Tab-separated table of C-alpha atoms in Angstrom:
chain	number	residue	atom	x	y	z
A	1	UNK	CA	-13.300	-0.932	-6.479
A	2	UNK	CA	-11.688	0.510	-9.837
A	3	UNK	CA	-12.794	-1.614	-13.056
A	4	UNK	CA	-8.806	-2.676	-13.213
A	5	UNK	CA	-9.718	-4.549	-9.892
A	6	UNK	CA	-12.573	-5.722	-10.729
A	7	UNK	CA	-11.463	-7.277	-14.135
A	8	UNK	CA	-8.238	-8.933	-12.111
A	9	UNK	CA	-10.338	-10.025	-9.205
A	10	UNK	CA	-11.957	-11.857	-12.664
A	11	UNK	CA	-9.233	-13.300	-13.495
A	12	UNK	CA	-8.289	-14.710	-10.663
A	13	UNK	CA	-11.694	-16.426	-9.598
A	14	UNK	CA	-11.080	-17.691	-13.756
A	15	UNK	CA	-7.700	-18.381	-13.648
A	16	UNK	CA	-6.969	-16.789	-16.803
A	17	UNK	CA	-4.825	-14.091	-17.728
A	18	UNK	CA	-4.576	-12.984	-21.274
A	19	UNK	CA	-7.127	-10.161	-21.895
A	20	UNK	CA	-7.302	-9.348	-18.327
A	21	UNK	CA	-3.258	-8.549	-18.344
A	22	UNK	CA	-3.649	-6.337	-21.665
A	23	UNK	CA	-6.684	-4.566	-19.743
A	24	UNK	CA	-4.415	-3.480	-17.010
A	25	UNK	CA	-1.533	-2.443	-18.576
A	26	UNK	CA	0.840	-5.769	-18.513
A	27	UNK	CA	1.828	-5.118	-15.479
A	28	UNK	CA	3.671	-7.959	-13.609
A	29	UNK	CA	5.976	-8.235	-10.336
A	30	UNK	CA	8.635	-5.186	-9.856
A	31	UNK	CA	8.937	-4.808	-13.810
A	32	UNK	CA	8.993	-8.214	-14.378
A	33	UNK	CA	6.781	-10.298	-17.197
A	34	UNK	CA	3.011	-11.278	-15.796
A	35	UNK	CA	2.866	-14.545	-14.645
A	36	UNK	CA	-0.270	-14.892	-13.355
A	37	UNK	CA	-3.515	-12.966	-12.626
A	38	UNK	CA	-2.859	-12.584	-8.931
A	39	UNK	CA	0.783	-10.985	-9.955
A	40	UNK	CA	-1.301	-8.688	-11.573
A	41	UNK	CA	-3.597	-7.599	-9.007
A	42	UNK	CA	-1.253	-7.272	-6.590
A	43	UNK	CA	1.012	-5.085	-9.046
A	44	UNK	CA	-2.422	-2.620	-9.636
A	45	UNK	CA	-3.401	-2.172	-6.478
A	46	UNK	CA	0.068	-1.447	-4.997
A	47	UNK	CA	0.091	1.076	-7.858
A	48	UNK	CA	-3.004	2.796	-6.259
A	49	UNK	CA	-1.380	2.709	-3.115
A	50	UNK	CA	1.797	3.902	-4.208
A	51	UNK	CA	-0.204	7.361	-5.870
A	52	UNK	CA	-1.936	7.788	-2.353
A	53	UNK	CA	0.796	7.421	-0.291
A	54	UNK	CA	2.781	10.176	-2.947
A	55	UNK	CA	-0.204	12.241	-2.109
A	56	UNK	CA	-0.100	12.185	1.462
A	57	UNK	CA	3.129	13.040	1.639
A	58	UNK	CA	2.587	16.117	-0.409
A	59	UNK	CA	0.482	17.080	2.527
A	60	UNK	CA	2.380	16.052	5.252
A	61	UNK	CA	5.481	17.616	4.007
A	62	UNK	CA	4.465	21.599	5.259
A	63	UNK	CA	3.862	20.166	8.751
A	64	UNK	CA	7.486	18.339	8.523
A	65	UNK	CA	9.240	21.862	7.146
A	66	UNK	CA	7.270	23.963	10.128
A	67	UNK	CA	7.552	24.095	13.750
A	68	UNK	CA	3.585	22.294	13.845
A	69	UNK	CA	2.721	19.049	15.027
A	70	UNK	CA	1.907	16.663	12.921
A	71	UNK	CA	-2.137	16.123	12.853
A	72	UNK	CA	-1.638	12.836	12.060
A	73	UNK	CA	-1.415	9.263	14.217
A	74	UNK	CA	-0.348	6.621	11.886
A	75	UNK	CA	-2.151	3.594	11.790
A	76	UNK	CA	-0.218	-0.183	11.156
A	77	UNK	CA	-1.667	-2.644	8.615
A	78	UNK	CA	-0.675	-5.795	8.333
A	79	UNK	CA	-0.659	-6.710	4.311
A	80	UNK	CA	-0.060	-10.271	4.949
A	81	UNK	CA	2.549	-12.911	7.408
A	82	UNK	CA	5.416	-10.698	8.306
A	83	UNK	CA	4.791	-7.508	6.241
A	84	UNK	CA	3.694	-4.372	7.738
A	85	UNK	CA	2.554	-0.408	6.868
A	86	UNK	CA	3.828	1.876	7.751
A	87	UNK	CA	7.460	1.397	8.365
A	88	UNK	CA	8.151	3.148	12.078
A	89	UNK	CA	11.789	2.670	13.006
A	90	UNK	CA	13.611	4.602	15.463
A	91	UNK	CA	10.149	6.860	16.309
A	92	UNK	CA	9.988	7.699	12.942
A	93	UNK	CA	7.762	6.866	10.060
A	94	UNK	CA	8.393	6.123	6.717
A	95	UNK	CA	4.865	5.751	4.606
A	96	UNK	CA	6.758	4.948	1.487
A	97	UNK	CA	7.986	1.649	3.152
A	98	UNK	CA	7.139	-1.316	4.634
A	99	UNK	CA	8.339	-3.380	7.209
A	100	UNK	CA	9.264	-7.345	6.529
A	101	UNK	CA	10.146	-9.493	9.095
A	102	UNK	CA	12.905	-12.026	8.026
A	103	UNK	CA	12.723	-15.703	8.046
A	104	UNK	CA	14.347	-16.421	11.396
A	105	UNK	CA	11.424	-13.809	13.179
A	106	UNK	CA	14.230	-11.417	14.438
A	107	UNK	CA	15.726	-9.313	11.642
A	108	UNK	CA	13.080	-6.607	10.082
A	109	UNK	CA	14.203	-4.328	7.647
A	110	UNK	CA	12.208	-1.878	5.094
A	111	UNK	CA	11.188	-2.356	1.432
A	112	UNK	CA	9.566	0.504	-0.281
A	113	UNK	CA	6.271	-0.117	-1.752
A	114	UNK	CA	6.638	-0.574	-5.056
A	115	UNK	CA	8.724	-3.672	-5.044
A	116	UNK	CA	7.072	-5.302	-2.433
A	117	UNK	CA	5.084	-6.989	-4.542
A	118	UNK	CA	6.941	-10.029	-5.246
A	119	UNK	CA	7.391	-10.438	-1.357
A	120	UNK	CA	3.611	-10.396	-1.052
A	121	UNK	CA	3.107	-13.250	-3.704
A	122	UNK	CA	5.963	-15.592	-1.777
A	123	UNK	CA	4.226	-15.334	1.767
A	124	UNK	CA	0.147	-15.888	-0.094
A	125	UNK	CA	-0.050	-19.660	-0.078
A	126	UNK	CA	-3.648	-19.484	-1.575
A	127	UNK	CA	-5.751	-17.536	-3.948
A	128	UNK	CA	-7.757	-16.207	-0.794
A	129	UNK	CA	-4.416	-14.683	0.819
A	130	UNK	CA	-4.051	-13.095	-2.230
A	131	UNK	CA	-7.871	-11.236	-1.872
A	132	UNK	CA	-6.939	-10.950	1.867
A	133	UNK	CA	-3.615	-8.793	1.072
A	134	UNK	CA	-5.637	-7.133	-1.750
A	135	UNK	CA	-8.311	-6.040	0.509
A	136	UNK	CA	-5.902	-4.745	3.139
A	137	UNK	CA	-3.294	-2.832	0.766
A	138	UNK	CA	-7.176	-1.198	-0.386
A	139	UNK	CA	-7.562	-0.342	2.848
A	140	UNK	CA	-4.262	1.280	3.705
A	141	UNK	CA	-5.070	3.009	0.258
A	142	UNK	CA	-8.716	4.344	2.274
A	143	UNK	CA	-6.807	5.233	4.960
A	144	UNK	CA	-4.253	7.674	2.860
A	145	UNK	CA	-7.138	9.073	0.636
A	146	UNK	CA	-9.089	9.979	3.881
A	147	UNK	CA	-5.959	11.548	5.827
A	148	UNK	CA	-5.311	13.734	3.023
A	149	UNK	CA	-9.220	15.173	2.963
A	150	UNK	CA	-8.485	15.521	6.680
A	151	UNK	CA	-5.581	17.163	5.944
A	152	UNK	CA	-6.726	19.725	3.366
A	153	UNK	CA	-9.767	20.660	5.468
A	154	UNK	CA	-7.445	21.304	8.445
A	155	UNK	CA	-5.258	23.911	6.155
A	156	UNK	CA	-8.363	25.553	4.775
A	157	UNK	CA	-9.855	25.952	8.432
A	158	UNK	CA	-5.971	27.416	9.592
A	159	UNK	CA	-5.712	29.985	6.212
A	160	UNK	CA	-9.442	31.378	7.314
C-alpha cells in the first residue's frame, strides 16, 4: 500500500480530513472540493488505477496494430453493487471503462475511470464498502501491473 493510502485509510478509521487531504494532493470527487476522507481515497486510488490501466494499454496497443493474438484474457472485477471492470460490450473490451448497471437492473452503459468515483461513493452505504471497493480497485490495479510484466517478458522472449 502507497503511504497516500495508508494516510487516507487514517483518515477514514479517524474521521478527519484536514492534513490527510493536503497530504494527498486535495484531491476530491471528479475535480470537485474534498468532502470527506473516503472521497479522498477513492479519488487516489482510482488515480493509481487510472496510470496502470494507461500502461497496459501502451502494451497492448502493438498486439491491436498487428495481425497477433492478443496474450491476454481479461479478468472482471466487481468494484462495488452494479459497477464492473473491465467494460466488454459487443466482444470487445474497453480497460479504460467501466460498466454501471442502472437503477431499474436493465440498462448498463460505460463510464471511464476517472469519473467513476462519485458513482462509487453513492452505491458505499458504509465506511467498510468504502475499504471493500478500495481493496478491489487495488486489486484490478495488481492485476494491470502484473499483465504488463507478462507482457514485456513475452516481447523480450519474441525479439530474441
Amino acid at each position: 500500500m502507497s503511504g497516500g493510502v495508508t494516510i487516507g485509510v487514517q483518515a477514514l478509521h479517524n474521521n478527519t480530513i484536514g492534513r490527510h487531504n493536503m497530504a494527498l494532493g486535495g484531491m476530491a470527487l471528479s475535480g470537485g472540493t474534498p468532502r470527506s476522507a473516503e472521497e479522498v481515497l477513492v479519488a487516489k486510488v482510482l488515480g493509481d488505477f487510472a496510470r496502470a490501466i494507461q500502461d497496459l494499454k501502451i502494451h497492448i496497443k502493438p498486439f491491436m496494430l498487428s495481425d497477433r493474438a492478443l496474450p491476454l484474457r481479461p479478468r472482471m472485477f466487481k468494484i462495488c453493487d452494479d459497477i464492473y471492470w473491465p467494460r466488454i460490450y459487443c466482444g470487445k473490451v474497453d480497460f479504460y471503462a467501466a460498466t454501471i448497471i442502472g437503477a431499474n437492473g436493465d440498462e448498463t452503459y460505460g463510464e471511464t475511470i476517472p469519473f467513476i468515483d462519485d458513482k462509487i461513493m453513492r452505491r458505499c452505504q458504509t465506511p467498510r464498502d468504502v475499504i471493500v471497493a478500495v481493496r478491489r480497485i487495488q486489486a484490478a490495479t495488481a492485476w494491470c501491473e502484473a499483465r504488463v510484466e507478462g507482457l514485456e517478458r513475452y516481447n523480450q522472449q519474441e525479439a530474441r
